Amino acid sequence: QVQLVESGGGLVQAGGSLRLSCTASSSTGSILGWYRQAPGKQRELVADISVGGNTNYADSVKGRFTISRDNGKNTVYLQMVSLKPEDTAVYYCNARAPRYWSTQYNYWGQGTQVTVSS
């Protein structure tokens, strides 16, 4: 299975920026993405990106967050700017099979805490 190692979480003030990184143990054709879970809330998709660079974003982060990937490094990034207190959550890296693949899978990172103070 694929192991995902995350880094970059931390504590920032509202309006600040953070860059999250997640490196996979092996290269795949996976969709790579970031999810987040706030206390008492369900885990939700923040953004994801295909090998070819197609992206999806939650409406709440459009214009503020940018997802990117370096296929050579097996790494996905989430650049977060203009952070708001409501962005506070544990952020999880995810690797999943594209919808058109017959074999489906999901792998998760350990999670990294992002806290935005007001």
PDB file of C-alpha atoms in Angstrom:
ATOM      1  CA  GLN A   1       0.000   0.000   0.000  1.00  0.00           C
ATOM      2  CA  VAL A   2       0.938   3.643  -0.371  1.00  0.00           C
ATOM      3  CA  GLN A   3       2.168   5.586   2.638  1.00  0.00           C
ATOM      4  CA  LEU A   4       1.514   9.317   2.770  1.00  0.00           C
ATOM      5  CA  VAL A   5       3.629  11.632   4.898  1.00  0.00           C
ATOM      6  CA  GLU A   6       2.379  15.149   5.559  1.00  0.00           C
ATOM      7  CA  SER A   7       4.044  18.292   6.810  1.00  0.00           C
ATOM      8  CA  GLY A   8       3.473  22.027   7.018  1.00  0.00           C
ATOM      9  CA  GLY A   9       0.655  22.412   9.499  1.00  0.00           C
ATOM     10  CA  GLY A  10       0.830  24.913  12.295  1.00  0.00           C
ATOM     11  CA  LEU A  11      -0.630  27.943  14.001  1.00  0.00           C
ATOM     12  CA  VAL A  12      -1.135  31.162  12.062  1.00  0.00           C
ATOM     13  CA  GLN A  13      -3.081  34.369  12.457  1.00  0.00           C
ATOM     14  CA  ALA A  14      -6.101  35.159  10.318  1.00  0.00           C
ATOM     15  CA  GLY A  15      -4.945  36.433   6.953  1.00  0.00           C
ATOM     16  CA  GLY A  16      -1.773  34.407   7.102  1.00  0.00           C
ATOM     17  CA  SER A  17      -0.503  31.625   4.887  1.00  0.00           C
ATOM     18  CA  LEU A  18       0.616  28.028   5.163  1.00  0.00           C
ATOM     19  CA  ARG A  19       1.869  25.486   2.681  1.00  0.00           C
ATOM     20  CA  LEU A  20       1.092  21.830   3.276  1.00  0.00           C
ATOM     21  CA  SER A  21       3.097  19.057   1.673  1.00  0.00           C
ATOM     22  CA  CYS A  22       2.403  15.359   1.312  1.00  0.00           C
ATOM     23  CA  THR A  23       4.810  12.848  -0.144  1.00  0.00           C
ATOM     24  CA  ALA A  24       3.746   9.391  -1.250  1.00  0.00           C
ATOM     25  CA  SER A  25       5.967   6.351  -0.841  1.00  0.00           C
ATOM     26  CA  SER A  26       5.511   5.382  -4.469  1.00  0.00           C
ATOM     27  CA  SER A  27       4.289   6.869  -7.700  1.00  0.00           C
ATOM     28  CA  THR A  28       0.831   5.996  -8.938  1.00  0.00           C
ATOM     29  CA  GLY A  29      -1.842   7.336 -11.202  1.00  0.00           C
ATOM     30  CA  SER A  30      -3.771   8.409  -8.139  1.00  0.00           C
ATOM     31  CA  ILE A  31      -5.885  11.462  -7.702  1.00  0.00           C
ATOM     32  CA  LEU A  32      -4.160  13.322  -4.865  1.00  0.00           C
ATOM     33  CA  GLY A  33      -6.111  15.569  -2.589  1.00  0.00           C
ATOM     34  CA  TRP A  34      -6.565  17.293   0.704  1.00  0.00           C
ATOM     35  CA  TYR A  35      -9.465  16.849   3.075  1.00  0.00           C
ATOM     36  CA  ARG A  36     -10.098  18.508   6.387  1.00  0.00           C
ATOM     37  CA  GLN A  37     -12.059  17.753   9.517  1.00  0.00           C
ATOM     38  CA  ALA A  38     -12.963  20.318  12.124  1.00  0.00           C
ATOM     39  CA  PRO A  39     -14.047  19.324  15.643  1.00  0.00           C
ATOM     40  CA  GLY A  40     -17.589  17.984  15.593  1.00  0.00           C
ATOM     41  CA  LYS A  41     -17.727  18.109  11.804  1.00  0.00           C
ATOM     42  CA  GLN A  42     -17.516  15.536   9.040  1.00  0.00           C
ATOM     43  CA  ARG A  43     -14.428  15.230   6.901  1.00  0.00           C
ATOM     44  CA  GLU A  44     -14.781  17.267   3.718  1.00  0.00           C
ATOM     45  CA  LEU A  45     -12.906  17.614   0.462  1.00  0.00           C
ATOM     46  CA  VAL A  46     -10.789  20.745   0.230  1.00  0.00           C
ATOM     47  CA  ALA A  47      -9.160  20.166  -3.147  1.00  0.00           C
ATOM     48  CA  ASP A  48      -7.852  17.421  -5.365  1.00  0.00           C
ATOM     49  CA  ILE A  49      -5.739  17.132  -8.475  1.00  0.00           C
ATOM     50  CA  SER A  50      -5.243  14.537 -11.183  1.00  0.00           C
ATOM     51  CA  VAL A  51      -1.967  13.423 -12.714  1.00  0.00           C
ATOM     52  CA  GLY A  52      -2.754  15.658 -15.662  1.00  0.00           C
ATOM     53  CA  GLY A  53      -3.367  18.675 -13.451  1.00  0.00           C
ATOM     54  CA  ASN A  54      -7.151  18.859 -13.415  1.00  0.00           C
ATOM     55  CA  THR A  55      -8.290  20.345 -10.111  1.00  0.00           C
ATOM     56  CA  ASN A  56     -11.368  20.562  -7.942  1.00  0.00           C
ATOM     57  CA  TYR A  57     -11.883  22.944  -5.043  1.00  0.00           C
ATOM     58  CA  ALA A  58     -14.450  23.352  -2.354  1.00  0.00           C
ATOM     59  CA  ASP A  59     -16.359  26.578  -2.865  1.00  0.00           C
ATOM     60  CA  SER A  60     -15.219  27.789   0.530  1.00  0.00           C
ATOM     61  CA  VAL A  61     -11.552  27.819  -0.497  1.00  0.00           C
ATOM     62  CA  LYS A  62     -11.689  28.867  -4.146  1.00  0.00           C
ATOM     63  CA  GLY A  63      -9.448  31.831  -4.775  1.00  0.00           C
ATOM     64  CA  ARG A  64      -7.537  31.291  -1.532  1.00  0.00           C
ATOM     65  CA  PHE A  65      -6.089  27.787  -1.763  1.00  0.00           C
ATOM     66  CA  THR A  66      -4.059  26.298  -4.583  1.00  0.00           C
ATOM     67  CA  ILE A  67      -3.348  22.608  -5.000  1.00  0.00           C
ATOM     68  CA  SER A  68      -0.418  21.411  -7.063  1.00  0.00           C
ATOM     69  CA  ARG A  69       1.645  18.285  -7.532  1.00  0.00           C
ATOM     70  CA  ASP A  70       5.118  17.268  -8.530  1.00  0.00           C
ATOM     71  CA  ASN A  71       4.809  13.859 -10.118  1.00  0.00           C
ATOM     72  CA  GLY A  72       8.566  13.351 -10.114  1.00  0.00           C
ATOM     73  CA  LYS A  73       8.649  13.811  -6.337  1.00  0.00           C
ATOM     74  CA  ASN A  74       5.362  11.994  -5.710  1.00  0.00           C
ATOM     75  CA  THR A  75       4.315  15.055  -3.763  1.00  0.00           C
ATOM     76  CA  VAL A  76       1.150  17.111  -3.526  1.00  0.00           C
ATOM     77  CA  TYR A  77       1.007  20.608  -2.063  1.00  0.00           C
ATOM     78  CA  LEU A  78      -1.689  22.846  -0.726  1.00  0.00           C
ATOM     79  CA  GLN A  79      -0.835  26.537  -0.685  1.00  0.00           C
ATOM     80  CA  MET A  80      -3.227  28.311   1.638  1.00  0.00           C
ATOM     81  CA  VAL A  81      -3.458  32.090   1.765  1.00  0.00           C
ATOM     82  CA  SER A  82      -5.874  34.520   3.402  1.00  0.00           C
ATOM     83  CA  LEU A  83      -6.563  31.947   6.069  1.00  0.00           C
ATOM     84  CA  LYS A  84      -9.667  32.315   8.180  1.00  0.00           C
ATOM     85  CA  PRO A  85     -10.523  30.916  11.622  1.00  0.00           C
ATOM     86  CA  GLU A  86     -13.075  28.647   9.941  1.00  0.00           C
ATOM     87  CA  ASP A  87     -10.200  26.964   8.096  1.00  0.00           C
ATOM     88  CA  THR A  88      -9.070  25.514  11.416  1.00  0.00           C
ATOM     89  CA  ALA A  89      -9.104  21.729  11.105  1.00  0.00           C
ATOM     90  CA  VAL A  90      -7.000  18.642  10.820  1.00  0.00           C
ATOM     91  CA  TYR A  91      -5.947  18.377   7.201  1.00  0.00           C
ATOM     92  CA  TYR A  92      -5.503  14.938   5.656  1.00  0.00           C
ATOM     93  CA  CYS A  93      -3.684  13.977   2.512  1.00  0.00           C
ATOM     94  CA  ASN A  94      -5.497  11.472   0.312  1.00  0.00           C
ATOM     95  CA  ALA A  95      -4.622   9.283  -2.632  1.00  0.00           C
ATOM     96  CA  ARG A  96      -7.411   7.562  -4.507  1.00  0.00           C
ATOM     97  CA  ALA A  97      -7.996   5.759  -7.750  1.00  0.00           C
ATOM     98  CA  PRO A  98      -9.529   7.714 -10.602  1.00  0.00           C
ATOM     99  CA  ARG A  99     -13.204   6.982 -11.156  1.00  0.00           C
ATOM    100  CA  TYR A 100     -12.533   5.237 -14.449  1.00  0.00           C
ATOM    101  CA  TRP A 101     -10.220   2.651 -12.899  1.00  0.00           C
ATOM    102  CA  SER A 102     -11.736  -0.773 -12.281  1.00  0.00           C
ATOM    103  CA  THR A 103      -9.815  -1.159  -9.025  1.00  0.00           C
ATOM    104  CA  GLN A 104     -10.706   1.463  -6.440  1.00  0.00           C
ATOM    105  CA  TYR A 105      -8.649   2.417  -3.398  1.00  0.00           C
ATOM    106  CA  ASN A 106      -8.122   5.167  -0.858  1.00  0.00           C
ATOM    107  CA  TYR A 107      -5.054   5.942   1.210  1.00  0.00           C
ATOM    108  CA  TRP A 108      -4.796   8.548   3.946  1.00  0.00           C
ATOM    109  CA  GLY A 109      -2.061  10.473   5.644  1.00  0.00           C
ATOM    110  CA  GLN A 110      -1.861  10.850   9.398  1.00  0.00           C
ATOM    111  CA  GLY A 111      -3.294  14.355   9.400  1.00  0.00           C
ATOM    112  CA  THR A 112      -1.712  17.682  10.221  1.00  0.00           C
ATOM    113  CA  GLN A 113      -3.279  20.349  12.414  1.00  0.00           C
ATOM    114  CA  VAL A 114      -3.961  23.783  10.973  1.00  0.00           C
ATOM    115  CA  THR A 115      -5.074  26.380  13.487  1.00  0.00           C
ATOM    116  CA  VAL A 116      -6.007  29.912  12.458  1.00  0.00           C
ATOM    117  CA  SER A 117      -6.375  32.417  15.256  1.00  0.00           C
ATOM    118  CA  SER A 118      -8.388  35.613  15.120  1.00  0.00           C
TER     119      SER A 118
END
